[in-house]
Coordinates of C-alpha atoms in Angstrom, one line a residue:
X3 CA -26.2 26.9 119.3
X4 CA -26.6 25.4 117.2
X5 CA -28.7 23.0 119.9
X6 CA -31.2 23.5 122.4
X7 CA -29.7 23.9 126.3
X8 CA -32.2 22.7 129.0
X9 CA -30.3 24.6 132.7
X10 CA -32.0 23.2 135.4
X11 CA -30.8 24.8 139.0
X12 CA -31.3 26.8 142.3
X13 CA -31.6 29.6 143.3
X14 CA -27.9 29.9 142.3
X15 CA -28.4 30.7 139.2
X16 CA -31.4 34.0 140.4
X17 CA -28.4 36.0 142.1
X18 CA -25.6 36.5 139.6
X19 CA -24.9 34.4 135.9
X20 CA -25.3 36.1 132.6
X21 CA -27.7 33.7 131.6
X22 CA -30.1 34.7 128.7
X23 CA -32.9 32.4 128.2
X24 CA -36.1 32.0 125.5
X25 CA -37.7 30.0 127.4
X26 CA -37.9 30.5 132.0
X27 CA -40.4 27.7 134.8
X28 CA -40.4 29.0 137.6
X29 CA -42.1 27.4 140.8
X30 CA -43.5 29.3 143.5
X31 CA -41.1 32.0 145.0
X32 CA -40.9 35.9 146.6
X33 CA -40.8 39.2 144.6
X34 CA -36.9 39.4 144.8
X35 CA -36.1 35.8 144.1
X36 CA -38.9 36.1 140.8
X37 CA -37.7 39.3 139.6
X38 CA -33.9 37.7 139.4
X39 CA -35.4 34.7 137.8
X40 CA -36.4 36.5 135.6
X41 CA -33.9 39.0 134.1
X42 CA -32.6 36.0 133.1
X43 CA -35.1 35.8 130.2
X44 CA -34.9 37.3 127.3
X45 CA -31.8 40.1 129.4
X46 CA -30.0 40.7 125.4
X47 CA -33.8 41.3 123.6
X48 CA -33.1 39.0 120.9
X49 CA -36.0 36.6 121.7
X50 CA -39.2 38.6 120.9
X51 CA -41.4 35.3 121.4
X52 CA -39.8 34.8 125.0
X53 CA -41.7 33.3 128.0
X54 CA -41.8 32.3 131.9
X55 CA -44.2 29.8 133.1
X56 CA -45.2 30.9 137.1
X57 CA -45.9 27.5 138.9
X58 CA -48.1 27.8 142.1
X59 CA -48.1 24.5 144.4
X60 CA -49.0 25.0 147.6
X61 CA -46.5 23.2 149.9
X62 CA -47.0 20.0 152.3
X63 CA -47.9 19.4 154.9
X64 CA -44.4 20.3 156.3
X65 CA -45.6 23.7 155.1
X66 CA -48.4 24.7 157.5
X67 CA -47.8 27.0 160.8
X68 CA -50.8 25.7 163.8
X69 CA -52.9 28.9 163.0
X70 CA -53.4 27.3 159.6
X71 CA -51.1 30.1 158.1
X72 CA -48.9 28.6 154.7
X73 CA -45.3 29.0 154.9
X74 CA -42.9 28.1 151.4
X75 CA -39.5 27.4 152.9
X76 CA -37.3 29.9 151.8
X77 CA -40.5 32.0 151.3
X78 CA -42.5 31.5 154.5
X79 CA -46.2 33.2 152.6
X80 CA -44.8 35.8 150.4
X81 CA -45.4 33.5 147.0
X82 CA -49.7 33.5 148.3
X83 CA -48.7 37.4 147.7
X84 CA -47.3 36.9 144.6
X85 CA -50.5 34.3 143.4
X86 CA -53.0 37.3 144.5
X87 CA -51.0 40.4 143.3
X88 CA -51.4 38.3 139.5
X89 CA -54.5 37.5 139.6
X90 CA -55.0 41.6 141.0
X91 CA -53.0 43.0 137.3
X92 CA -54.8 40.3 134.9
X93 CA -57.3 42.4 132.6
X94 CA -58.2 38.9 131.4
X95 CA -58.2 36.1 134.3
X96 CA -58.6 33.2 132.0
X97 CA -56.4 34.3 129.8
X98 CA -54.1 34.2 133.2
X99 CA -50.8 36.3 130.9
X100 CA -48.7 39.1 131.7
X101 CA -46.2 41.3 130.9
X102 CA -43.8 41.3 133.3
X103 CA -41.1 43.4 131.1
X104 CA -38.3 45.0 133.1
X105 CA -40.2 48.5 132.9
X106 CA -43.7 47.8 134.0
X107 CA -42.1 44.3 136.2
X108 CA -42.3 46.6 139.9
X109 CA -45.7 47.7 138.6
X110 CA -47.2 44.6 139.0
X111 CA -45.2 42.7 141.2
X112 CA -44.9 45.2 143.8
X113 CA -42.8 45.7 147.6
X114 CA -41.3 42.3 148.7
X115 CA -42.3 41.8 152.3
X116 CA -39.4 40.3 154.2
X117 CA -37.3 43.5 155.3
X118 CA -34.0 43.8 153.6
X119 CA -32.3 46.4 156.4
X120 CA -30.0 48.1 155.3
X121 CA -26.5 48.3 154.8
X122 CA -23.3 51.1 154.9
X123 CA -22.3 52.5 151.9
X124 CA -19.2 51.8 149.9
X125 CA -17.2 54.5 150.7
X126 CA -14.2 54.8 148.3
X127 CA -11.3 54.8 151.9
X128 CA -13.6 51.1 152.0
X129 CA -12.9 50.3 148.0
X130 CA -9.3 51.4 147.9
X131 CA -8.2 49.0 150.7
X132 CA -10.4 45.9 150.1
X133 CA -9.0 46.8 145.6
X134 CA -5.6 46.0 147.5
X135 CA -5.4 41.6 146.7
X136 CA -1.3 42.0 146.9
X137 CA -0.7 43.7 150.4
X138 CA -4.1 43.8 151.6
X139 CA -3.4 46.4 154.8
X140 CA -3.9 44.1 158.2
X141 CA -7.3 45.7 159.2
X142 CA -9.1 46.0 156.8
X143 CA -12.7 47.0 156.7
X144 CA -14.5 43.4 156.4
X145 CA -17.0 43.0 153.5
X146 CA -19.7 41.0 155.8
X147 CA -21.8 43.6 156.7
X148 CA -22.2 44.7 153.3
X149 CA -23.7 41.1 152.8
X150 CA -26.2 40.6 155.7
X151 CA -26.7 43.9 156.7
X152 CA -25.7 45.7 159.9
X153 CA -28.5 44.6 162.2
X154 CA -27.0 41.7 162.6
X155 CA -23.9 40.9 160.3
X156 CA -22.5 36.8 160.1
X157 CA -18.3 37.8 160.2
X158 CA -17.3 33.6 159.9
X159 CA -14.2 31.3 159.2
X160 CA -13.7 28.9 157.3
X161 CA -12.0 25.5 158.9
X162 CA -10.5 22.1 157.0
X163 CA -9.2 19.1 158.8
X164 CA -6.2 17.5 157.9
X165 CA -3.9 14.8 158.8
X166 CA -0.2 17.2 158.3
X167 CA -0.7 20.0 160.3
X168 CA 2.6 21.9 159.2
X169 CA 4.2 24.3 162.6
X170 CA 4.5 27.5 161.6
X171 CA 5.8 29.6 159.5
X172 CA 5.6 26.3 156.8
X173 CA 4.0 25.7 153.8
X174 CA 0.7 23.9 153.8
X175 CA 0.4 20.8 151.4
X176 CA -1.7 20.1 149.2
X177 CA -3.2 23.5 149.3
X178 CA -6.8 24.9 150.1
X179 CA -9.3 24.7 148.4
X180 CA -13.2 25.7 149.3
X181 CA -14.8 22.4 148.8
X182 CA -12.9 21.1 152.1
X183 CA -14.5 24.3 153.9
X184 CA -16.4 24.5 156.6
X185 CA -17.8 27.6 157.2
X186 CA -18.7 28.8 160.8
X187 CA -19.7 31.7 163.1
X188 CA -16.6 33.1 164.3
X189 CA -18.3 34.1 167.5
X190 CA -18.9 30.2 167.4
X191 CA -14.9 28.9 166.7
X192 CA -13.5 31.8 169.2
X193 CA -16.4 29.4 171.8
X194 CA -15.5 26.4 170.6
X195 CA -11.2 27.2 170.7
X196 CA -10.4 27.4 174.8
X197 CA -8.6 30.5 175.6
X198 CA -5.1 29.1 175.5
X199 CA -4.9 26.7 172.6
X200 CA -3.1 27.7 169.8
X201 CA -5.4 27.5 166.4
X202 CA -3.3 26.7 162.6
X203 CA -4.7 29.4 160.7
X204 CA -3.3 30.8 156.6
X205 CA -1.2 33.6 156.2
X206 CA -2.3 36.1 153.2
X207 CA -0.7 34.3 150.8
X208 CA -3.7 31.5 151.4
X209 CA -0.3 28.8 150.7
X210 CA 1.8 29.9 154.7
X211 CA 0.5 28.8 158.1
X212 CA 1.3 30.2 161.2
X213 CA 0.0 30.0 164.3
X214 CA -3.0 31.7 166.9
X215 CA -5.3 32.7 170.1
X216 CA -9.1 32.5 169.3
X217 CA -9.1 35.7 170.9
X218 CA -7.0 36.7 167.4
X219 CA -8.8 35.4 164.7
X220 CA -10.0 37.6 162.3
X221 CA -13.8 36.8 160.1
X222 CA -12.8 35.6 157.0
X223 CA -9.4 33.6 158.4
X224 CA -8.6 29.2 157.1
X225 CA -8.6 26.9 160.3
X226 CA -5.7 23.7 159.6
X227 CA -6.8 21.4 162.6
X228 CA -5.1 18.3 162.2
X229 CA -8.2 15.5 161.5
X230 CA -8.4 13.7 165.1
X231 CA -10.2 16.9 166.9
X232 CA -12.5 16.1 165.6
X233 CA -15.6 18.9 165.4
X234 CA -17.2 17.4 162.1
X235 CA -20.1 14.8 161.9
X236 CA -22.1 14.0 158.5
X237 CA -24.4 16.5 158.6
X238 CA -21.1 19.7 159.2
X239 CA -20.0 21.5 162.1
X240 CA -20.0 20.1 165.8
X241 CA -18.8 21.2 168.6
X242 CA -19.7 18.0 170.2
X243 CA -18.0 15.8 168.4
X244 CA -15.0 13.9 168.5
X245 CA -15.1 11.7 166.0
X246 CA -12.2 11.6 163.5
X247 CA -12.4 13.5 160.6
X248 CA -11.7 12.3 156.5
X249 CA -9.3 14.5 154.7
X250 CA -10.1 14.8 151.7
X251 CA -7.4 16.9 149.6
X252 CA -5.1 13.4 149.6
X253 CA -6.7 12.0 147.7
X254 CA -4.9 12.7 144.6
X255 CA -2.0 14.5 145.7
X256 CA 0.5 11.8 148.1
X257 CA 1.4 11.0 151.2
X258 CA 2.5 13.3 153.6
X259 CA 5.8 11.3 155.2
X260 CA 5.3 12.6 158.5
X261 CA 5.0 10.6 161.3
X262 CA 2.1 12.2 163.3
X263 CA 0.4 11.9 160.4
X264 CA 0.6 8.9 158.8
X265 CA -0.9 8.0 163.0
X266 CA -3.2 9.9 161.2
X267 CA -3.8 9.0 158.8
X268 CA -3.9 5.1 159.3
X269 CA -2.8 4.2 162.9
X270 CA 0.5 2.8 161.0
X271 CA 4.2 4.1 163.1
X272 CA 7.4 3.7 160.5
X273 CA 9.6 3.3 163.1
X274 CA 13.1 4.4 161.6
X275 CA 11.7 3.4 158.1
X276 CA 10.4 7.3 158.2
X277 CA 14.4 9.0 159.1
X278 CA 15.6 6.4 156.0
X279 CA 13.7 7.3 153.6
X280 CA 14.3 10.9 153.6
X281 CA 17.5 10.2 153.8
X282 CA 19.0 10.2 157.0
X283 CA 20.2 8.0 159.3
X284 CA 20.0 7.1 162.9
X285 CA 23.1 9.3 163.4
X286 CA 22.2 11.9 161.1
X287 CA 24.6 10.0 158.8
X288 CA 23.4 10.1 154.7
X289 CA 21.6 7.1 153.1
X290 CA 22.7 5.9 150.1
X291 CA 19.7 5.6 147.5
X292 CA 18.8 1.8 147.5
X293 CA 18.9 1.4 151.8
X294 CA 16.0 4.8 151.3
X295 CA 14.2 2.3 148.5
X296 CA 14.4 0.1 151.5
X297 CA 12.4 1.8 153.8
X298 CA 9.9 3.4 151.1
X299 CA 9.2 -0.4 150.9
X300 CA 8.3 -1.0 153.9
X301 CA 6.6 2.2 154.6
X302 CA 4.1 1.0 151.4
X303 CA 4.3 -2.6 152.9
X304 CA 2.7 -0.6 156.0
X305 CA 0.1 0.7 154.5
X306 CA -1.1 -1.9 152.7
X307 CA -1.8 -4.0 155.4
X308 CA -4.0 -0.8 157.7
X309 CA -7.0 1.3 157.0
X310 CA -7.2 4.5 156.4
X311 CA -9.7 6.0 158.5
X312 CA -12.7 6.7 156.7
X313 CA -11.9 5.5 153.5
X314 CA -13.7 2.4 151.4
X315 CA -11.6 -0.8 151.5
X316 CA -11.1 -0.6 147.7
X317 CA -9.9 3.4 148.1
X318 CA -7.1 3.0 150.0
X319 CA -5.6 0.7 148.0
X320 CA -6.1 2.0 145.3
X321 CA -4.7 5.3 146.9
X322 CA -1.7 3.2 148.1
X323 CA -1.2 2.0 144.7
X324 CA -1.0 4.9 143.2
X325 CA 1.6 6.3 144.9
X326 CA 4.4 7.1 143.4
X327 CA 8.3 5.0 145.1
X328 CA 10.2 8.6 145.5
X329 CA 10.2 11.4 148.1
X330 CA 9.6 15.0 146.7
X331 CA 10.3 17.3 149.7
X332 CA 10.8 20.7 149.0
X333 CA 11.7 23.8 151.4
X334 CA 9.2 24.7 154.0
X335 CA 6.7 21.6 153.7
X336 CA 5.9 19.1 153.8
X337 CA 8.0 15.7 152.0
X338 CA 6.2 13.2 150.4
X339 CA 5.1 10.5 148.2
X340 CA 3.1 11.5 145.3
X341 CA 0.9 9.7 143.3
X342 CA 1.6 8.9 140.7
X343 CA -1.3 10.8 138.4
X344 CA 0.1 14.0 139.7
X345 CA 0.6 15.8 137.1
X346 CA 3.5 18.9 137.8
X347 CA 1.4 21.5 136.5
X348 CA -1.8 20.3 138.2
X349 CA 0.3 20.9 141.6
X350 CA 2.0 24.4 140.9
X351 CA -0.7 26.1 139.7
X352 CA -2.3 25.6 142.8
X353 CA 0.6 28.0 144.2
X354 CA 0.8 31.7 143.5
X355 CA 4.1 32.0 145.1
X356 CA 6.2 29.2 143.2
X357 CA 6.1 30.4 139.8
X358 CA 3.6 28.2 136.9
X359 CA 6.0 27.6 134.5
X360 CA 5.8 24.3 134.7
X361 CA 4.5 22.1 131.2
X362 CA 4.0 18.4 129.9
X363 CA 6.8 19.9 127.4
X364 CA 8.4 22.6 127.3
X365 CA 7.7 25.7 125.4
X366 CA 9.0 28.4 123.2
X367 CA 8.7 32.3 124.6
X368 CA 7.4 34.0 122.3
X369 CA 5.3 31.7 119.8
X370 CA 3.7 31.5 123.8
X371 CA 3.1 34.9 124.0
X372 CA 1.5 35.3 120.7
X373 CA -0.8 32.6 121.7
X374 CA -2.1 33.9 124.5
X375 CA -2.9 37.7 122.7
X376 CA -4.6 36.3 120.1
X377 CA -6.6 34.6 123.6
X378 CA -6.8 38.1 124.5
X379 CA -8.2 39.2 121.4
X380 CA -10.7 36.9 121.0
X381 CA -11.7 37.3 124.6
X382 CA -11.5 41.5 123.9
X383 CA -14.0 41.1 121.0
X384 CA -16.6 37.8 122.7
X385 CA -16.9 40.8 125.6
X386 CA -16.9 43.6 123.4
X387 CA -14.6 45.6 124.8
X388 CA -13.7 48.5 122.4
X389 CA -10.7 49.4 119.8
X390 CA -8.2 50.7 121.7
X391 CA -9.6 48.4 125.4
X392 CA -8.8 45.3 122.6
X393 CA -5.6 46.3 121.8
X394 CA -4.3 47.1 125.2
X395 CA -5.2 43.3 126.2
X396 CA -3.8 42.1 123.3
X397 CA -0.5 43.6 123.9
X398 CA -0.4 43.0 126.7
X399 CA -0.3 39.3 126.1
X400 CA 1.5 39.4 123.6
X401 CA 4.4 40.6 126.3
X402 CA 3.4 39.5 129.5
X403 CA 6.5 36.7 130.3
X404 CA 9.2 38.5 128.3
X405 CA 10.7 38.8 131.8
X406 CA 11.1 35.4 131.3
X407 CA 13.9 36.4 129.0
X408 CA 16.3 36.5 132.0
X409 CA 19.1 34.1 132.2
X410 CA 18.7 33.3 135.6
X411 CA 15.4 32.4 134.7
X412 CA 16.2 30.5 131.0
X413 CA 18.8 28.1 133.2
X414 CA 15.9 27.4 135.4
X415 CA 13.8 26.5 132.9
X416 CA 16.2 24.4 131.3
X417 CA 18.6 23.6 134.3
X418 CA 19.8 21.0 131.0
X419 CA 20.6 23.8 128.5
X420 CA 19.4 21.6 125.9
X421 CA 17.2 24.2 124.5
X422 CA 19.7 26.6 124.0
X423 CA 19.7 30.0 122.1
X424 CA 15.6 30.0 122.1
X425 CA 13.3 31.2 125.7
X426 CA 11.3 29.2 126.9
X427 CA 8.2 30.6 128.9
X428 CA 7.4 27.2 130.3
X429 CA 9.9 23.7 131.7
X430 CA 9.4 20.3 131.8
X431 CA 11.3 20.1 134.7
X432 CA 10.2 17.4 137.2
X433 CA 8.9 18.9 139.8
X434 CA 10.8 17.3 142.6
X435 CA 13.4 19.0 140.8
X436 CA 12.2 22.2 140.7
X437 CA 13.0 24.2 143.3
X438 CA 16.4 22.6 142.7
X439 CA 16.1 23.5 139.8
X440 CA 15.3 26.9 140.8
X441 CA 18.4 27.4 143.6
X442 CA 21.3 26.3 141.3
X443 CA 19.9 28.4 138.5
X444 CA 20.7 31.6 141.0
X445 CA 16.8 33.2 140.6
X446 CA 15.9 34.1 144.5
X447 CA 13.0 32.3 145.9
X448 CA 9.9 34.6 145.4
X449 CA 11.2 36.6 142.1
X450 CA 8.2 37.3 140.0
X451 CA 9.2 37.0 136.8
X452 CA 7.1 39.3 135.8
X453 CA 8.4 42.6 137.3
X454 CA 11.0 42.2 134.8
X455 CA 8.5 42.0 132.7
X456 CA 7.8 45.5 132.5
X457 CA 10.9 46.8 133.3
X458 CA 11.4 46.1 129.5
X459 CA 8.3 46.6 128.1
X460 CA 8.3 50.5 129.9
X461 CA 11.5 50.6 128.2
X462 CA 10.8 49.8 125.1
X463 CA 7.8 52.6 124.7
X464 CA 10.6 54.7 125.7
X465 CA 12.4 54.4 122.5
X466 CA 8.9 53.8 120.6
X467 CA 6.7 57.3 119.7
X468 CA 3.8 54.9 118.9
X469 CA 3.0 54.3 122.7
X470 CA 2.1 58.1 122.9
X471 CA -1.2 57.7 124.7
X472 CA -0.5 57.8 128.7
X473 CA -3.0 56.0 129.7
X474 CA -2.4 52.9 127.3
X475 CA 1.5 53.0 128.0
X476 CA -0.5 52.6 131.7
X477 CA -2.7 49.4 131.0
X478 CA -0.6 47.6 129.5
X479 CA 2.5 47.4 132.1
X480 CA 0.0 47.1 134.2
X481 CA -1.7 44.7 132.1
X482 CA 2.0 42.9 132.3
X483 CA 2.5 43.5 135.3
X484 CA -0.8 41.7 137.2
X485 CA -1.1 39.0 135.0
X486 CA -0.4 36.2 138.3
X487 CA -2.2 38.8 140.4
X488 CA 0.3 40.5 141.3
X489 CA 0.4 44.4 141.4
X490 CA -2.6 45.4 143.0
X491 CA -0.9 47.7 144.0
X492 CA 2.9 46.6 144.8
X493 CA 4.7 43.9 143.6
X494 CA 7.0 42.6 145.9
X495 CA 10.2 43.5 146.5
X496 CA 13.4 40.3 147.3
X497 CA 16.5 39.8 148.5
X498 CA 18.9 39.6 145.2
X499 CA 21.9 42.2 144.6
X500 CA 22.2 41.1 141.0
X501 CA 24.0 43.1 139.4
X502 CA 23.1 41.6 136.1
X503 CA 20.6 43.0 133.2
X504 CA 18.0 41.2 131.2
X505 CA 18.0 42.3 127.9
X506 CA 15.3 41.1 124.6
X507 CA 13.8 42.1 121.3
X508 CA 10.6 43.4 121.4
X509 CA 8.6 44.5 118.1
X510 CA 12.1 45.5 116.5
X511 CA 13.4 47.6 118.9
X512 CA 16.6 45.8 121.5
X513 CA 16.0 46.7 125.5
X514 CA 18.3 46.1 128.7
X515 CA 17.1 46.4 131.8
X516 CA 18.3 46.0 135.0
X517 CA 17.5 42.6 136.7
X518 CA 17.4 42.5 140.4
X519 CA 14.8 41.9 142.1
X520 CA 15.2 43.7 145.1
X521 CA 14.4 46.9 143.6
X522 CA 10.5 48.5 144.1
X523 CA 8.9 49.6 140.4
X524 CA 7.3 53.0 142.7
X525 CA 5.2 54.0 139.8
X526 CA 3.2 51.4 140.2
X527 CA 1.4 51.7 142.8
X528 CA 0.4 55.5 141.0
X529 CA 0.0 53.5 138.3
X530 CA -2.9 51.3 139.9
X531 CA -4.2 54.6 141.4
X532 CA -5.2 55.8 138.0
X533 CA -6.6 53.1 136.0
X534 CA -9.3 52.4 138.7
X535 CA -9.6 55.9 139.2
X536 CA -9.9 55.9 135.0
X537 CA -11.4 52.8 134.8
X538 CA -13.2 52.0 137.6
X539 CA -12.5 48.5 140.5
X540 CA -14.3 46.2 139.0
X541 CA -13.9 47.4 135.5
X542 CA -9.7 47.1 135.6
X543 CA -10.3 43.8 137.6
X544 CA -12.2 42.7 133.4
X545 CA -8.8 43.4 132.1
X546 CA -7.1 42.1 134.1
X547 CA -9.0 39.1 134.0
X548 CA -9.0 38.4 130.2
X549 CA -5.0 38.6 129.8
X550 CA -5.0 37.0 133.8
X551 CA -7.0 33.7 132.1
X552 CA -6.0 33.5 128.3
X553 CA -2.6 32.8 129.8
X554 CA -4.1 30.2 132.6
X555 CA -5.9 28.3 129.1
X556 CA -3.3 28.3 126.6
X557 CA -0.7 26.9 129.9
X558 CA -3.2 24.4 130.5
X559 CA -2.1 23.6 125.9
X560 CA -5.9 24.8 124.6
X561 CA -5.9 25.5 121.3
X562 CA -5.2 28.9 120.4
X563 CA -5.0 30.9 117.0
X564 CA -1.8 31.7 116.9
X565 CA -2.1 33.5 113.7
X566 CA -4.8 36.3 115.1
X567 CA -2.1 37.9 117.1
X568 CA -0.6 41.0 116.8
X569 CA 2.4 40.5 115.4

């Protein structure tokens, strides 16, 4: 760095951040915490003058127990023991300086006082279940005992509150985010909800919802509760609270056009105006555009005269004023009025069931591949990969989207035919027209372009003797198929049955493959297993992440030096 950087952090930094600091100041803590903190000091051995200062101060009056023993929050009485061990190790108490290098720290600090408990062993069979993230086994082993120990594993579910709770089989909008979730013990959830109370939870795709009974809750489930169900106060989860909860998801997204949701939000009953805004008349006749526009204005007028529950008056007025005068009605989702500040890319990015192929401006396919390859190359070099692996992730970035050359996919990206003769990687189609464009193109819903990319790359490898390494072929094919998180271990097929083929040219080699997305690549699970055996689960995940993050960075508009990409 050209400038100094000062980081002020809580205990979070000591857990897993890869930070290489030159100086460290720590307040009183326990053996484990101090060992972790010192592990962030001179981590790479580049700072011969690295120093740490340990500040030992007494806790406040609240830290004294009745019998007089001093207790520190979180660490109990262990900071006093740490100080005693420091002084015992000093050769000169006046100097008060110790060598706490990795080879000496354990002998000076000794063992921690607290019992760390016992954790189960991570067996290969369990790990193999956990890494199958695309199609996770329904009854895979829970991970909680590996974090909190065998004696008292903390099995939990998370809860979010929404004005609109979708019916079974529909998709949640806006998508669930960690910042709105509250974690509670699964036991407490089962006790809070009645045995016959029907709950709504997210399925494994994190988008679609399903109903379940409290006894069917599983560790890690995400429950969606209506905001008028209560159970939350300013301090967190409170089963005795019946006060309405603020829906934090809508502020930057829009207004769900649902009667129950609007009543929960602000007490407004839209009446007949709601159906008219949605284009449905009293006898289910179609409503013309002028009548729909009038209905939207009537709804907005009623909202302006209301008060959003949990919203500050200025915030609510700003929210209503930012709503567009058009209805977005994706299939299996609640129709809504989006906010004007909501961009197509920001909404689509949170949904892996949709292709992440929207951008402010249309992007050509070949330059996009080169830009992602350049970004992947730079990341691989920074993390210190060897030459062979660096070449592999660069190739994965270059080839990841070649399946988008499919004629149906191109009609989807460019329904107006404005880019004839040039294959696109990203489309500028408005978000509300995205699903309509897909249906008109003939591309099956839920189909994955990366499945076609893998077929085409495999054909290219068969024709090019330079790809003589079976391990390299496996790795590049997997990086291509997994760049949206699928293919672990399989890309799910969809109903298709087309007789069309997809054709393109890769590195000067013309290739062609079937475009039928109902065809399954049954070689992928074995390929996935071989790569996990070769690189380990964490190693393979790192290689995947390089290509995936390179694609995300380039797709979001980050600069990339395409001159570094492979030709």
